[in-house]
Amino acid sequence: MDLVLNVADHYVLTPYVYPASWPEDGTLRQIISLLVLTNLGAAILYLGLGAISYFLVFDHKLMKHPHFLENQVQREIKYAMTSLPWISLPTVALFFAEVRGYSKLYDAVDESPLGWPGLFLSMISFLFFTDMCIYWIHRFLHHKLIYKFFHKPHHIWKIPTPFASHAFHPVDGFLQGLPYHIYPFFFPLHKVLYLGLYVFVNIWTISIHDGDYRVPSSLISVINGSAHHTDHHLFFDYNYGQYFTLWDRLGGSYRHPSALMGKGPHNLIRKLQAEGKLGDNGGKTKGSVMLKEE
């Protein structure tokens, strides 16, 4: 995060925002700057990537599904944008520790213990480490004593859109994002690679909520895609993983995606349309049922 902070200081904050009496390495200035940059960056990534996915990838026919809520997209965006500032508070504390040099982030490849191969290995270990941690955190959030307080709001979206990707309770959102932030405190990682992985994480989180259920046949049993995660929203106790199906298989929570067996949301929509229970515009007809809340 210090790379982003340095760029912001050089081009914007030092010449135009802060008085000359505030040194760039001052504690209060760094915390304020990180808070602003974290919130701004989170909003840009969420709204920008979410909009691209919503308009270019998301199948809008899914909005005809009986479990799709009234004004759902607006509600997803409102919930996410309300939660993100709260999530940023403990996140900034971790970013501040990074900026102050307490992490194992490094600037140059020659600082890597293994050189260039170390960059590739750190990328792979980042994915497997965070996938493992998120699986257990996510599963913990489904515990009956915890679920209703923190994770239930995210499961209101039975048929999620890309904008549901960040629509979490603040505690839920921070806990599921925590593995990404603690990784560089345990393992060496190049700063530029860390920023790239951070963007990738946001893209992936949006992609598993985008309603595009296509997965290469050779990867269906390995990769946790949108079809897998949609079943998590629909059936609750399955497919907790983030990128891979590994921990779901080890933990006995793997479910083969319904959408890939002809039993997914699109199939239900086509069935209801054939039965005359959905109008041409996706609205209800007499005798149909629309679920409003969980």
C-alpha atoms as a PDB file:
ATOM      1  CA  MET A   1       0.000   0.000   0.000  1.00  0.00           C
ATOM      2  CA  ASP A   2       2.963   2.314   0.424  1.00  0.00           C
ATOM      3  CA  LEU A   3       3.356   2.370  -3.378  1.00  0.00           C
ATOM      4  CA  VAL A   4      -0.130   3.821  -3.742  1.00  0.00           C
ATOM      5  CA  LEU A   5       0.471   6.211  -0.865  1.00  0.00           C
ATOM      6  CA  ASN A   6       3.761   7.418  -2.364  1.00  0.00           C
ATOM      7  CA  VAL A   7       2.141   8.095  -5.747  1.00  0.00           C
ATOM      8  CA  ALA A   8      -0.756   9.930  -4.105  1.00  0.00           C
ATOM      9  CA  ASP A   9       1.658  11.984  -1.986  1.00  0.00           C
ATOM     10  CA  HIS A  10       3.839  12.919  -4.946  1.00  0.00           C
ATOM     11  CA  TYR A  11       1.128  13.912  -7.413  1.00  0.00           C
ATOM     12  CA  VAL A  12      -1.789  15.074  -5.260  1.00  0.00           C
ATOM     13  CA  LEU A  13      -1.531  15.146  -1.482  1.00  0.00           C
ATOM     14  CA  THR A  14       1.749  16.991  -0.946  1.00  0.00           C
ATOM     15  CA  PRO A  15       1.351  19.689  -3.614  1.00  0.00           C
ATOM     16  CA  TYR A  16      -2.397  20.280  -3.276  1.00  0.00           C
ATOM     17  CA  VAL A  17      -3.857  18.910  -0.037  1.00  0.00           C
ATOM     18  CA  TYR A  18      -1.652  18.936   3.040  1.00  0.00           C
ATOM     19  CA  PRO A  19       0.168  21.966   4.470  1.00  0.00           C
ATOM     20  CA  ALA A  20       3.954  21.922   4.237  1.00  0.00           C
ATOM     21  CA  SER A  21       4.152  21.532   8.008  1.00  0.00           C
ATOM     22  CA  TRP A  22       2.739  18.001   7.730  1.00  0.00           C
ATOM     23  CA  PRO A  23       5.607  15.630   6.826  1.00  0.00           C
ATOM     24  CA  GLU A  24       4.761  12.774   4.484  1.00  0.00           C
ATOM     25  CA  ASP A  25       5.835  10.197   7.056  1.00  0.00           C
ATOM     26  CA  GLY A  26       3.761  11.705   9.855  1.00  0.00           C
ATOM     27  CA  THR A  27       1.538   9.184  11.632  1.00  0.00           C
ATOM     28  CA  LEU A  28      -1.690  11.185  11.535  1.00  0.00           C
ATOM     29  CA  ARG A  29      -1.200  12.200   7.914  1.00  0.00           C
ATOM     30  CA  GLN A  30      -0.531   8.625   6.820  1.00  0.00           C
ATOM     31  CA  ILE A  31      -3.591   7.290   8.638  1.00  0.00           C
ATOM     32  CA  ILE A  32      -5.867   9.964   7.149  1.00  0.00           C
ATOM     33  CA  SER A  33      -4.406   9.402   3.680  1.00  0.00           C
ATOM     34  CA  LEU A  34      -4.775   5.629   3.925  1.00  0.00           C
ATOM     35  CA  LEU A  35      -8.359   5.976   5.095  1.00  0.00           C
ATOM     36  CA  VAL A  36      -9.246   8.184   2.122  1.00  0.00           C
ATOM     37  CA  LEU A  37      -7.330   6.074  -0.414  1.00  0.00           C
ATOM     38  CA  THR A  38      -8.752   2.800   0.914  1.00  0.00           C
ATOM     39  CA  ASN A  39     -12.340   4.017   0.716  1.00  0.00           C
ATOM     40  CA  LEU A  40     -11.837   5.617  -2.669  1.00  0.00           C
ATOM     41  CA  GLY A  41     -10.073   2.556  -4.071  1.00  0.00           C
ATOM     42  CA  ALA A  42     -12.694   0.164  -2.701  1.00  0.00           C
ATOM     43  CA  ALA A  43     -15.528   2.220  -4.185  1.00  0.00           C
ATOM     44  CA  ILE A  44     -13.843   2.465  -7.595  1.00  0.00           C
ATOM     45  CA  LEU A  45     -13.068  -1.244  -7.746  1.00  0.00           C
ATOM     46  CA  TYR A  46     -16.518  -2.263  -6.557  1.00  0.00           C
ATOM     47  CA  LEU A  47     -18.603   0.125  -8.648  1.00  0.00           C
ATOM     48  CA  GLY A  48     -16.331   0.065 -11.707  1.00  0.00           C
ATOM     49  CA  LEU A  49     -15.727  -3.660 -11.960  1.00  0.00           C
ATOM     50  CA  GLY A  50     -19.258  -4.400 -10.775  1.00  0.00           C
ATOM     51  CA  ALA A  51     -20.762  -2.191 -13.499  1.00  0.00           C
ATOM     52  CA  ILE A  52     -18.603  -3.767 -16.207  1.00  0.00           C
ATOM     53  CA  SER A  53     -19.678  -7.232 -15.093  1.00  0.00           C
ATOM     54  CA  TYR A  54     -23.329  -6.242 -14.659  1.00  0.00           C
ATOM     55  CA  PHE A  55     -23.677  -4.721 -18.122  1.00  0.00           C
ATOM     56  CA  LEU A  56     -21.352  -7.008 -20.096  1.00  0.00           C
ATOM     57  CA  VAL A  57     -21.448 -10.389 -18.350  1.00  0.00           C
ATOM     58  CA  PHE A  58     -24.449 -10.764 -16.052  1.00  0.00           C
ATOM     59  CA  ASP A  59     -27.440 -12.467 -17.687  1.00  0.00           C
ATOM     60  CA  HIS A  60     -30.350 -10.119 -16.994  1.00  0.00           C
ATOM     61  CA  LYS A  61     -32.810 -12.954 -17.579  1.00  0.00           C
ATOM     62  CA  LEU A  62     -31.936 -14.045 -14.038  1.00  0.00           C
ATOM     63  CA  MET A  63     -33.879 -11.040 -12.792  1.00  0.00           C
ATOM     64  CA  LYS A  64     -37.039 -12.950 -13.732  1.00  0.00           C
ATOM     65  CA  HIS A  65     -36.274 -15.640 -11.143  1.00  0.00           C
ATOM     66  CA  PRO A  66     -38.848 -15.860  -8.300  1.00  0.00           C
ATOM     67  CA  HIS A  67     -36.071 -15.401  -5.732  1.00  0.00           C
ATOM     68  CA  PHE A  68     -34.829 -12.163  -7.284  1.00  0.00           C
ATOM     69  CA  LEU A  69     -35.877  -9.385  -4.931  1.00  0.00           C
ATOM     70  CA  GLU A  70     -37.654  -6.159  -5.739  1.00  0.00           C
ATOM     71  CA  ASN A  71     -35.136  -3.362  -6.367  1.00  0.00           C
ATOM     72  CA  GLN A  72     -32.389  -5.865  -5.609  1.00  0.00           C
ATOM     73  CA  VAL A  73     -29.572  -4.173  -7.541  1.00  0.00           C
ATOM     74  CA  GLN A  74     -30.152  -0.850  -5.802  1.00  0.00           C
ATOM     75  CA  ARG A  75     -30.308  -2.612  -2.437  1.00  0.00           C
ATOM     76  CA  GLU A  76     -27.064  -4.498  -3.097  1.00  0.00           C
ATOM     77  CA  ILE A  77     -25.237  -1.289  -4.009  1.00  0.00           C
ATOM     78  CA  LYS A  78     -26.646   0.624  -1.042  1.00  0.00           C
ATOM     79  CA  TYR A  79     -25.703  -2.128   1.402  1.00  0.00           C
ATOM     80  CA  ALA A  80     -22.173  -2.458   0.017  1.00  0.00           C
ATOM     81  CA  MET A  81     -21.503   1.278  -0.051  1.00  0.00           C
ATOM     82  CA  THR A  82     -22.752   1.565   3.526  1.00  0.00           C
ATOM     83  CA  SER A  83     -20.544  -1.293   4.731  1.00  0.00           C
ATOM     84  CA  LEU A  84     -17.302  -0.459   2.905  1.00  0.00           C
ATOM     85  CA  PRO A  85     -16.378   2.580   5.078  1.00  0.00           C
ATOM     86  CA  TRP A  86     -16.741   0.488   8.230  1.00  0.00           C
ATOM     87  CA  ILE A  87     -14.718  -2.369   6.733  1.00  0.00           C
ATOM     88  CA  SER A  88     -11.978   0.130   5.875  1.00  0.00           C
ATOM     89  CA  LEU A  89     -11.327   1.095   9.508  1.00  0.00           C
ATOM     90  CA  PRO A  90      -9.580  -2.114  10.658  1.00  0.00           C
ATOM     91  CA  THR A  91      -8.200  -2.588   7.145  1.00  0.00           C
ATOM     92  CA  VAL A  92      -6.391   0.757   7.352  1.00  0.00           C
ATOM     93  CA  ALA A  93      -4.736  -0.393  10.585  1.00  0.00           C
ATOM     94  CA  LEU A  94      -3.206  -3.294   8.637  1.00  0.00           C
ATOM     95  CA  PHE A  95      -2.224  -1.046   5.737  1.00  0.00           C
ATOM     96  CA  PHE A  96      -0.571   1.342   8.200  1.00  0.00           C
ATOM     97  CA  ALA A  97       1.473  -1.549   9.609  1.00  0.00           C
ATOM     98  CA  GLU A  98       2.546  -2.385   6.035  1.00  0.00           C
ATOM     99  CA  VAL A  99       3.564   1.217   5.333  1.00  0.00           C
ATOM    100  CA  ARG A 100       5.567   1.287   8.577  1.00  0.00           C
ATOM    101  CA  GLY A 101       7.544  -1.759   7.448  1.00  0.00           C
ATOM    102  CA  TYR A 102       6.123  -4.496   9.658  1.00  0.00           C
ATOM    103  CA  SER A 103       5.174  -6.778   6.773  1.00  0.00           C
ATOM    104  CA  LYS A 104       7.407  -8.929   4.554  1.00  0.00           C
ATOM    105  CA  LEU A 105       6.580  -6.973   1.412  1.00  0.00           C
ATOM    106  CA  TYR A 106       9.619  -6.102  -0.705  1.00  0.00           C
ATOM    107  CA  ASP A 107      10.338  -3.706  -3.581  1.00  0.00           C
ATOM    108  CA  ALA A 108      12.749  -5.511  -5.903  1.00  0.00           C
ATOM    109  CA  VAL A 109      12.935  -9.034  -7.271  1.00  0.00           C
ATOM    110  CA  ASP A 110      16.481  -9.477  -5.979  1.00  0.00           C
ATOM    111  CA  GLU A 111      15.072  -9.109  -2.452  1.00  0.00           C
ATOM    112  CA  SER A 112      13.027 -12.276  -2.963  1.00  0.00           C
ATOM    113  CA  PRO A 113      14.545 -15.329  -1.221  1.00  0.00           C
ATOM    114  CA  LEU A 114      14.077 -17.318  -4.449  1.00  0.00           C
ATOM    115  CA  GLY A 115      14.397 -14.600  -7.102  1.00  0.00           C
ATOM    116  CA  TRP A 116      11.977 -14.718 -10.039  1.00  0.00           C
ATOM    117  CA  PRO A 117      10.709 -18.235  -9.219  1.00  0.00           C
ATOM    118  CA  GLY A 118       9.819 -16.815  -5.815  1.00  0.00           C
ATOM    119  CA  LEU A 119       7.337 -14.424  -7.421  1.00  0.00           C
ATOM    120  CA  PHE A 120       5.508 -17.297  -9.092  1.00  0.00           C
ATOM    121  CA  LEU A 121       5.565 -19.430  -5.947  1.00  0.00           C
ATOM    122  CA  SER A 122       4.333 -16.548  -3.795  1.00  0.00           C
ATOM    123  CA  MET A 123       1.428 -15.992  -6.178  1.00  0.00           C
ATOM    124  CA  ILE A 124       0.420 -19.658  -5.951  1.00  0.00           C
ATOM    125  CA  SER A 125       0.851 -19.779  -2.182  1.00  0.00           C
ATOM    126  CA  PHE A 126      -1.192 -16.562  -1.822  1.00  0.00           C
ATOM    127  CA  LEU A 127      -4.106 -18.157  -3.656  1.00  0.00           C
ATOM    128  CA  PHE A 128      -3.988 -21.424  -1.716  1.00  0.00           C
ATOM    129  CA  PHE A 129      -3.407 -19.737   1.646  1.00  0.00           C
ATOM    130  CA  THR A 130      -6.286 -17.281   1.227  1.00  0.00           C
ATOM    131  CA  ASP A 131      -8.584 -19.951  -0.215  1.00  0.00           C
ATOM    132  CA  MET A 132      -7.980 -22.166   2.818  1.00  0.00           C
ATOM    133  CA  CYS A 133      -8.494 -19.331   5.309  1.00  0.00           C
ATOM    134  CA  ILE A 134     -11.623 -18.018   3.622  1.00  0.00           C
ATOM    135  CA  TYR A 135     -13.145 -21.492   3.522  1.00  0.00           C
ATOM    136  CA  TRP A 136     -12.905 -21.866   7.299  1.00  0.00           C
ATOM    137  CA  ILE A 137     -13.867 -18.266   8.048  1.00  0.00           C
ATOM    138  CA  HIS A 138     -16.834 -18.558   5.707  1.00  0.00           C
ATOM    139  CA  ARG A 139     -17.896 -21.855   7.229  1.00  0.00           C
ATOM    140  CA  PHE A 140     -17.534 -20.385  10.730  1.00  0.00           C
ATOM    141  CA  LEU A 141     -19.819 -17.514   9.716  1.00  0.00           C
ATOM    142  CA  HIS A 142     -22.461 -20.097   8.843  1.00  0.00           C
ATOM    143  CA  HIS A 143     -22.493 -21.473  12.390  1.00  0.00           C
ATOM    144  CA  LYS A 144     -25.978 -21.166  13.847  1.00  0.00           C
ATOM    145  CA  LEU A 145     -24.735 -19.017  16.720  1.00  0.00           C
ATOM    146  CA  ILE A 146     -22.995 -16.550  14.384  1.00  0.00           C
ATOM    147  CA  TYR A 147     -24.883 -16.608  11.103  1.00  0.00           C
ATOM    148  CA  LYS A 148     -27.850 -14.364  11.889  1.00  0.00           C
ATOM    149  CA  PHE A 149     -25.655 -11.586  13.288  1.00  0.00           C
ATOM    150  CA  PHE A 150     -23.123 -11.203  10.488  1.00  0.00           C
ATOM    151  CA  HIS A 151     -23.511 -13.401   7.412  1.00  0.00           C
ATOM    152  CA  LYS A 152     -27.268 -13.568   6.931  1.00  0.00           C
ATOM    153  CA  PRO A 153     -27.472 -10.175   5.147  1.00  0.00           C
ATOM    154  CA  HIS A 154     -25.329 -11.542   2.312  1.00  0.00           C
ATOM    155  CA  HIS A 155     -27.655 -14.504   1.865  1.00  0.00           C
ATOM    156  CA  ILE A 156     -30.651 -12.289   1.236  1.00  0.00           C
ATOM    157  CA  TRP A 157     -29.409 -12.288  -2.352  1.00  0.00           C
ATOM    158  CA  LYS A 158     -30.488 -15.786  -3.444  1.00  0.00           C
ATOM    159  CA  ILE A 159     -29.861 -14.919  -7.087  1.00  0.00           C
ATOM    160  CA  PRO A 160     -26.957 -12.498  -6.765  1.00  0.00           C
ATOM    161  CA  THR A 161     -25.794  -9.917  -9.259  1.00  0.00           C
ATOM    162  CA  PRO A 162     -22.183  -8.679  -9.491  1.00  0.00           C
ATOM    163  CA  PHE A 163     -23.132  -5.912  -7.062  1.00  0.00           C
ATOM    164  CA  ALA A 164     -23.865  -8.511  -4.359  1.00  0.00           C
ATOM    165  CA  SER A 165     -20.150  -9.340  -4.340  1.00  0.00           C
ATOM    166  CA  HIS A 166     -19.327  -6.747  -1.675  1.00  0.00           C
ATOM    167  CA  ALA A 167     -22.760  -6.471  -0.053  1.00  0.00           C
ATOM    168  CA  PHE A 168     -21.657  -7.837   3.333  1.00  0.00           C
ATOM    169  CA  HIS A 169     -22.173  -6.896   6.941  1.00  0.00           C
ATOM    170  CA  PRO A 170     -18.985  -4.960   7.896  1.00  0.00           C
ATOM    171  CA  VAL A 171     -17.776  -7.689  10.288  1.00  0.00           C
ATOM    172  CA  ASP A 172     -18.428 -10.358   7.658  1.00  0.00           C
ATOM    173  CA  GLY A 173     -16.675  -8.340   4.956  1.00  0.00           C
ATOM    174  CA  PHE A 174     -13.609  -7.652   7.071  1.00  0.00           C
ATOM    175  CA  LEU A 175     -13.235 -11.251   8.268  1.00  0.00           C
ATOM    176  CA  GLN A 176     -13.470 -12.666   4.746  1.00  0.00           C
ATOM    177  CA  GLY A 177     -10.983 -10.081   3.504  1.00  0.00           C
ATOM    178  CA  LEU A 178      -8.582 -10.596   6.401  1.00  0.00           C
ATOM    179  CA  PRO A 179      -6.555 -13.452   4.806  1.00  0.00           C
ATOM    180  CA  TYR A 180      -5.524 -11.161   1.937  1.00  0.00           C
ATOM    181  CA  HIS A 181      -4.160  -8.601   4.351  1.00  0.00           C
ATOM    182  CA  ILE A 182      -2.358 -10.909   6.763  1.00  0.00           C
ATOM    183  CA  TYR A 183      -0.583 -12.977   4.079  1.00  0.00           C
ATOM    184  CA  PRO A 184       2.296 -10.481   3.599  1.00  0.00           C
ATOM    185  CA  PHE A 185       2.908 -10.434   7.356  1.00  0.00           C
ATOM    186  CA  PHE A 186       3.729 -14.152   7.219  1.00  0.00           C
ATOM    187  CA  PHE A 187       5.258 -14.630   3.768  1.00  0.00           C
ATOM    188  CA  PRO A 188       7.498 -12.542   1.470  1.00  0.00           C
ATOM    189  CA  LEU A 189       5.599 -10.904  -1.380  1.00  0.00           C
ATOM    190  CA  HIS A 190       6.542  -8.340  -4.021  1.00  0.00           C
ATOM    191  CA  LYS A 191       4.662  -5.055  -3.551  1.00  0.00           C
ATOM    192  CA  VAL A 192       3.564  -4.766  -7.180  1.00  0.00           C
ATOM    193  CA  LEU A 193       2.437  -8.385  -7.230  1.00  0.00           C
ATOM    194  CA  TYR A 194       0.475  -7.750  -4.029  1.00  0.00           C
ATOM    195  CA  LEU A 195      -1.395  -4.867  -5.667  1.00  0.00           C
ATOM    196  CA  GLY A 196      -2.078  -7.028  -8.708  1.00  0.00           C
ATOM    197  CA  LEU A 197      -3.397  -9.851  -6.561  1.00  0.00           C
ATOM    198  CA  TYR A 198      -5.562  -7.395  -4.642  1.00  0.00           C
ATOM    199  CA  VAL A 199      -7.228  -6.298  -7.900  1.00  0.00           C
ATOM    200  CA  PHE A 200      -7.537  -9.933  -8.995  1.00  0.00           C
ATOM    201  CA  VAL A 201      -9.268 -10.814  -5.717  1.00  0.00           C
ATOM    202  CA  ASN A 202     -11.879  -8.125  -6.350  1.00  0.00           C
ATOM    203  CA  ILE A 203     -12.404  -9.310  -9.925  1.00  0.00           C
ATOM    204  CA  TRP A 204     -12.812 -12.911  -8.760  1.00  0.00           C
ATOM    205  CA  THR A 205     -15.220 -11.955  -5.977  1.00  0.00           C
ATOM    206  CA  ILE A 206     -17.387 -10.165  -8.525  1.00  0.00           C
ATOM    207  CA  SER A 207     -17.094 -12.996 -11.058  1.00  0.00           C
ATOM    208  CA  ILE A 208     -18.522 -15.655  -8.729  1.00  0.00           C
ATOM    209  CA  HIS A 209     -21.615 -13.471  -8.358  1.00  0.00           C
ATOM    210  CA  ASP A 210     -22.015 -12.633 -12.047  1.00  0.00           C
ATOM    211  CA  GLY A 211     -24.448 -15.387 -13.087  1.00  0.00           C
ATOM    212  CA  ASP A 212     -22.179 -16.648 -15.884  1.00  0.00           C
ATOM    213  CA  TYR A 213     -22.183 -20.361 -15.151  1.00  0.00           C
ATOM    214  CA  ARG A 214     -19.861 -21.401 -17.952  1.00  0.00           C
ATOM    215  CA  VAL A 215     -16.822 -23.339 -16.754  1.00  0.00           C
ATOM    216  CA  PRO A 216     -14.366 -25.333 -18.912  1.00  0.00           C
ATOM    217  CA  SER A 217     -15.353 -28.967 -18.441  1.00  0.00           C
ATOM    218  CA  SER A 218     -11.861 -29.924 -17.309  1.00  0.00           C
ATOM    219  CA  LEU A 219     -11.994 -27.344 -14.495  1.00  0.00           C
ATOM    220  CA  ILE A 220     -15.516 -27.886 -13.156  1.00  0.00           C
ATOM    221  CA  SER A 221     -14.328 -30.156 -10.369  1.00  0.00           C
ATOM    222  CA  VAL A 222     -11.405 -27.869  -9.470  1.00  0.00           C
ATOM    223  CA  ILE A 223     -12.463 -24.232  -9.830  1.00  0.00           C
ATOM    224  CA  ASN A 224     -15.150 -22.621  -7.690  1.00  0.00           C
ATOM    225  CA  GLY A 225     -16.995 -20.533 -10.227  1.00  0.00           C
ATOM    226  CA  SER A 226     -20.258 -18.638 -10.397  1.00  0.00           C
ATOM    227  CA  ALA A 227     -22.299 -21.829 -10.844  1.00  0.00           C
ATOM    228  CA  HIS A 228     -20.802 -23.269  -7.654  1.00  0.00           C
ATOM    229  CA  HIS A 229     -21.266 -20.082  -5.668  1.00  0.00           C
ATOM    230  CA  THR A 230     -24.857 -19.619  -6.841  1.00  0.00           C
ATOM    231  CA  ASP A 231     -25.637 -22.993  -5.285  1.00  0.00           C
ATOM    232  CA  HIS A 232     -24.077 -21.698  -2.077  1.00  0.00           C
ATOM    233  CA  HIS A 233     -26.558 -18.812  -2.079  1.00  0.00           C
ATOM    234  CA  LEU A 234     -29.465 -21.092  -2.941  1.00  0.00           C
ATOM    235  CA  PHE A 235     -28.719 -24.131  -0.769  1.00  0.00           C
ATOM    236  CA  PHE A 236     -26.691 -22.546   2.042  1.00  0.00           C
ATOM    237  CA  ASP A 237     -24.471 -25.383   3.322  1.00  0.00           C
ATOM    238  CA  TYR A 238     -22.352 -26.007   0.227  1.00  0.00           C
ATOM    239  CA  ASN A 239     -19.432 -24.556  -1.725  1.00  0.00           C
ATOM    240  CA  TYR A 240     -17.846 -22.244   0.834  1.00  0.00           C
ATOM    241  CA  GLY A 241     -14.586 -21.960  -1.113  1.00  0.00           C
ATOM    242  CA  GLN A 242     -13.287 -18.878  -2.881  1.00  0.00           C
ATOM    243  CA  TYR A 243     -11.212 -20.058  -5.855  1.00  0.00           C
ATOM    244  CA  PHE A 244     -11.028 -23.821  -5.611  1.00  0.00           C
ATOM    245  CA  THR A 245     -13.197 -26.757  -4.613  1.00  0.00           C
ATOM    246  CA  LEU A 246     -10.354 -28.390  -2.653  1.00  0.00           C
ATOM    247  CA  TRP A 247     -11.469 -27.484   0.865  1.00  0.00           C
ATOM    248  CA  ASP A 248     -15.135 -28.126   0.117  1.00  0.00           C
ATOM    249  CA  ARG A 249     -14.176 -31.631  -0.932  1.00  0.00           C
ATOM    250  CA  LEU A 250     -12.001 -32.142   2.141  1.00  0.00           C
ATOM    251  CA  GLY A 251     -14.681 -30.649   4.393  1.00  0.00           C
ATOM    252  CA  GLY A 252     -17.575 -32.599   2.876  1.00  0.00           C
ATOM    253  CA  SER A 253     -19.373 -29.453   1.691  1.00  0.00           C
ATOM    254  CA  TYR A 254     -18.909 -29.767  -2.075  1.00  0.00           C
ATOM    255  CA  ARG A 255     -22.011 -29.695  -4.271  1.00  0.00           C
ATOM    256  CA  HIS A 256     -21.877 -30.135  -8.024  1.00  0.00           C
ATOM    257  CA  PRO A 257     -23.492 -27.041  -9.543  1.00  0.00           C
ATOM    258  CA  SER A 258     -27.192 -27.415 -10.245  1.00  0.00           C
ATOM    259  CA  ALA A 259     -26.884 -25.129 -13.264  1.00  0.00           C
ATOM    260  CA  LEU A 260     -24.511 -27.630 -14.885  1.00  0.00           C
ATOM    261  CA  MET A 261     -27.037 -30.453 -14.378  1.00  0.00           C
ATOM    262  CA  GLY A 262     -29.968 -28.689 -16.013  1.00  0.00           C
ATOM    263  CA  LYS A 263     -31.501 -27.780 -12.654  1.00  0.00           C
ATOM    264  CA  GLY A 264     -30.254 -24.227 -12.224  1.00  0.00           C
ATOM    265  CA  PRO A 265     -31.948 -20.813 -12.079  1.00  0.00           C
ATOM    266  CA  HIS A 266     -32.287 -20.508 -15.861  1.00  0.00           C
ATOM    267  CA  ASN A 267     -34.026 -23.861 -16.021  1.00  0.00           C
ATOM    268  CA  LEU A 268     -36.579 -22.762 -13.419  1.00  0.00           C
ATOM    269  CA  ILE A 269     -37.212 -19.538 -15.301  1.00  0.00           C
ATOM    270  CA  ARG A 270     -37.844 -21.425 -18.547  1.00  0.00           C
ATOM    271  CA  LYS A 271     -40.156 -23.843 -16.719  1.00  0.00           C
ATOM    272  CA  LEU A 272     -42.185 -21.034 -15.158  1.00  0.00           C
ATOM    273  CA  GLN A 273     -42.445 -19.239 -18.487  1.00  0.00           C
ATOM    274  CA  ALA A 274     -43.658 -22.417 -20.177  1.00  0.00           C
ATOM    275  CA  GLU A 275     -46.270 -22.813 -17.450  1.00  0.00           C
ATOM    276  CA  GLY A 276     -47.387 -19.209 -17.929  1.00  0.00           C
ATOM    277  CA  LYS A 277     -46.316 -18.173 -14.429  1.00  0.00           C
ATOM    278  CA  LEU A 278     -43.969 -15.462 -15.691  1.00  0.00           C
ATOM    279  CA  GLY A 279     -45.045 -12.691 -18.023  1.00  0.00           C
ATOM    280  CA  ASP A 280     -43.041 -11.720 -21.093  1.00  0.00           C
ATOM    281  CA  ASN A 281     -41.278  -9.001 -19.094  1.00  0.00           C
ATOM    282  CA  GLY A 282     -40.510 -11.339 -16.212  1.00  0.00           C
ATOM    283  CA  GLY A 283     -43.344 -10.090 -14.025  1.00  0.00           C
ATOM    284  CA  LYS A 284     -45.621 -12.330 -12.011  1.00  0.00           C
ATOM    285  CA  THR A 285     -48.852 -13.657 -13.299  1.00  0.00           C
ATOM    286  CA  LYS A 286     -51.727 -14.820 -11.187  1.00  0.00           C
ATOM    287  CA  GLY A 287     -50.826 -17.846  -9.113  1.00  0.00           C
ATOM    288  CA  SER A 288     -47.073 -17.302  -9.106  1.00  0.00           C
ATOM    289  CA  VAL A 289     -45.060 -16.640  -5.969  1.00  0.00           C
ATOM    290  CA  MET A 290     -42.283 -14.105  -5.503  1.00  0.00           C
ATOM    291  CA  LEU A 291     -40.023 -14.485  -2.477  1.00  0.00           C
ATOM    292  CA  LYS A 292     -39.299 -11.059  -0.967  1.00  0.00           C
ATOM    293  CA  GLU A 293     -37.024 -11.887   1.918  1.00  0.00           C
ATOM    294  CA  GLU A 294     -35.128 -14.814   3.336  1.00  0.00           C
END
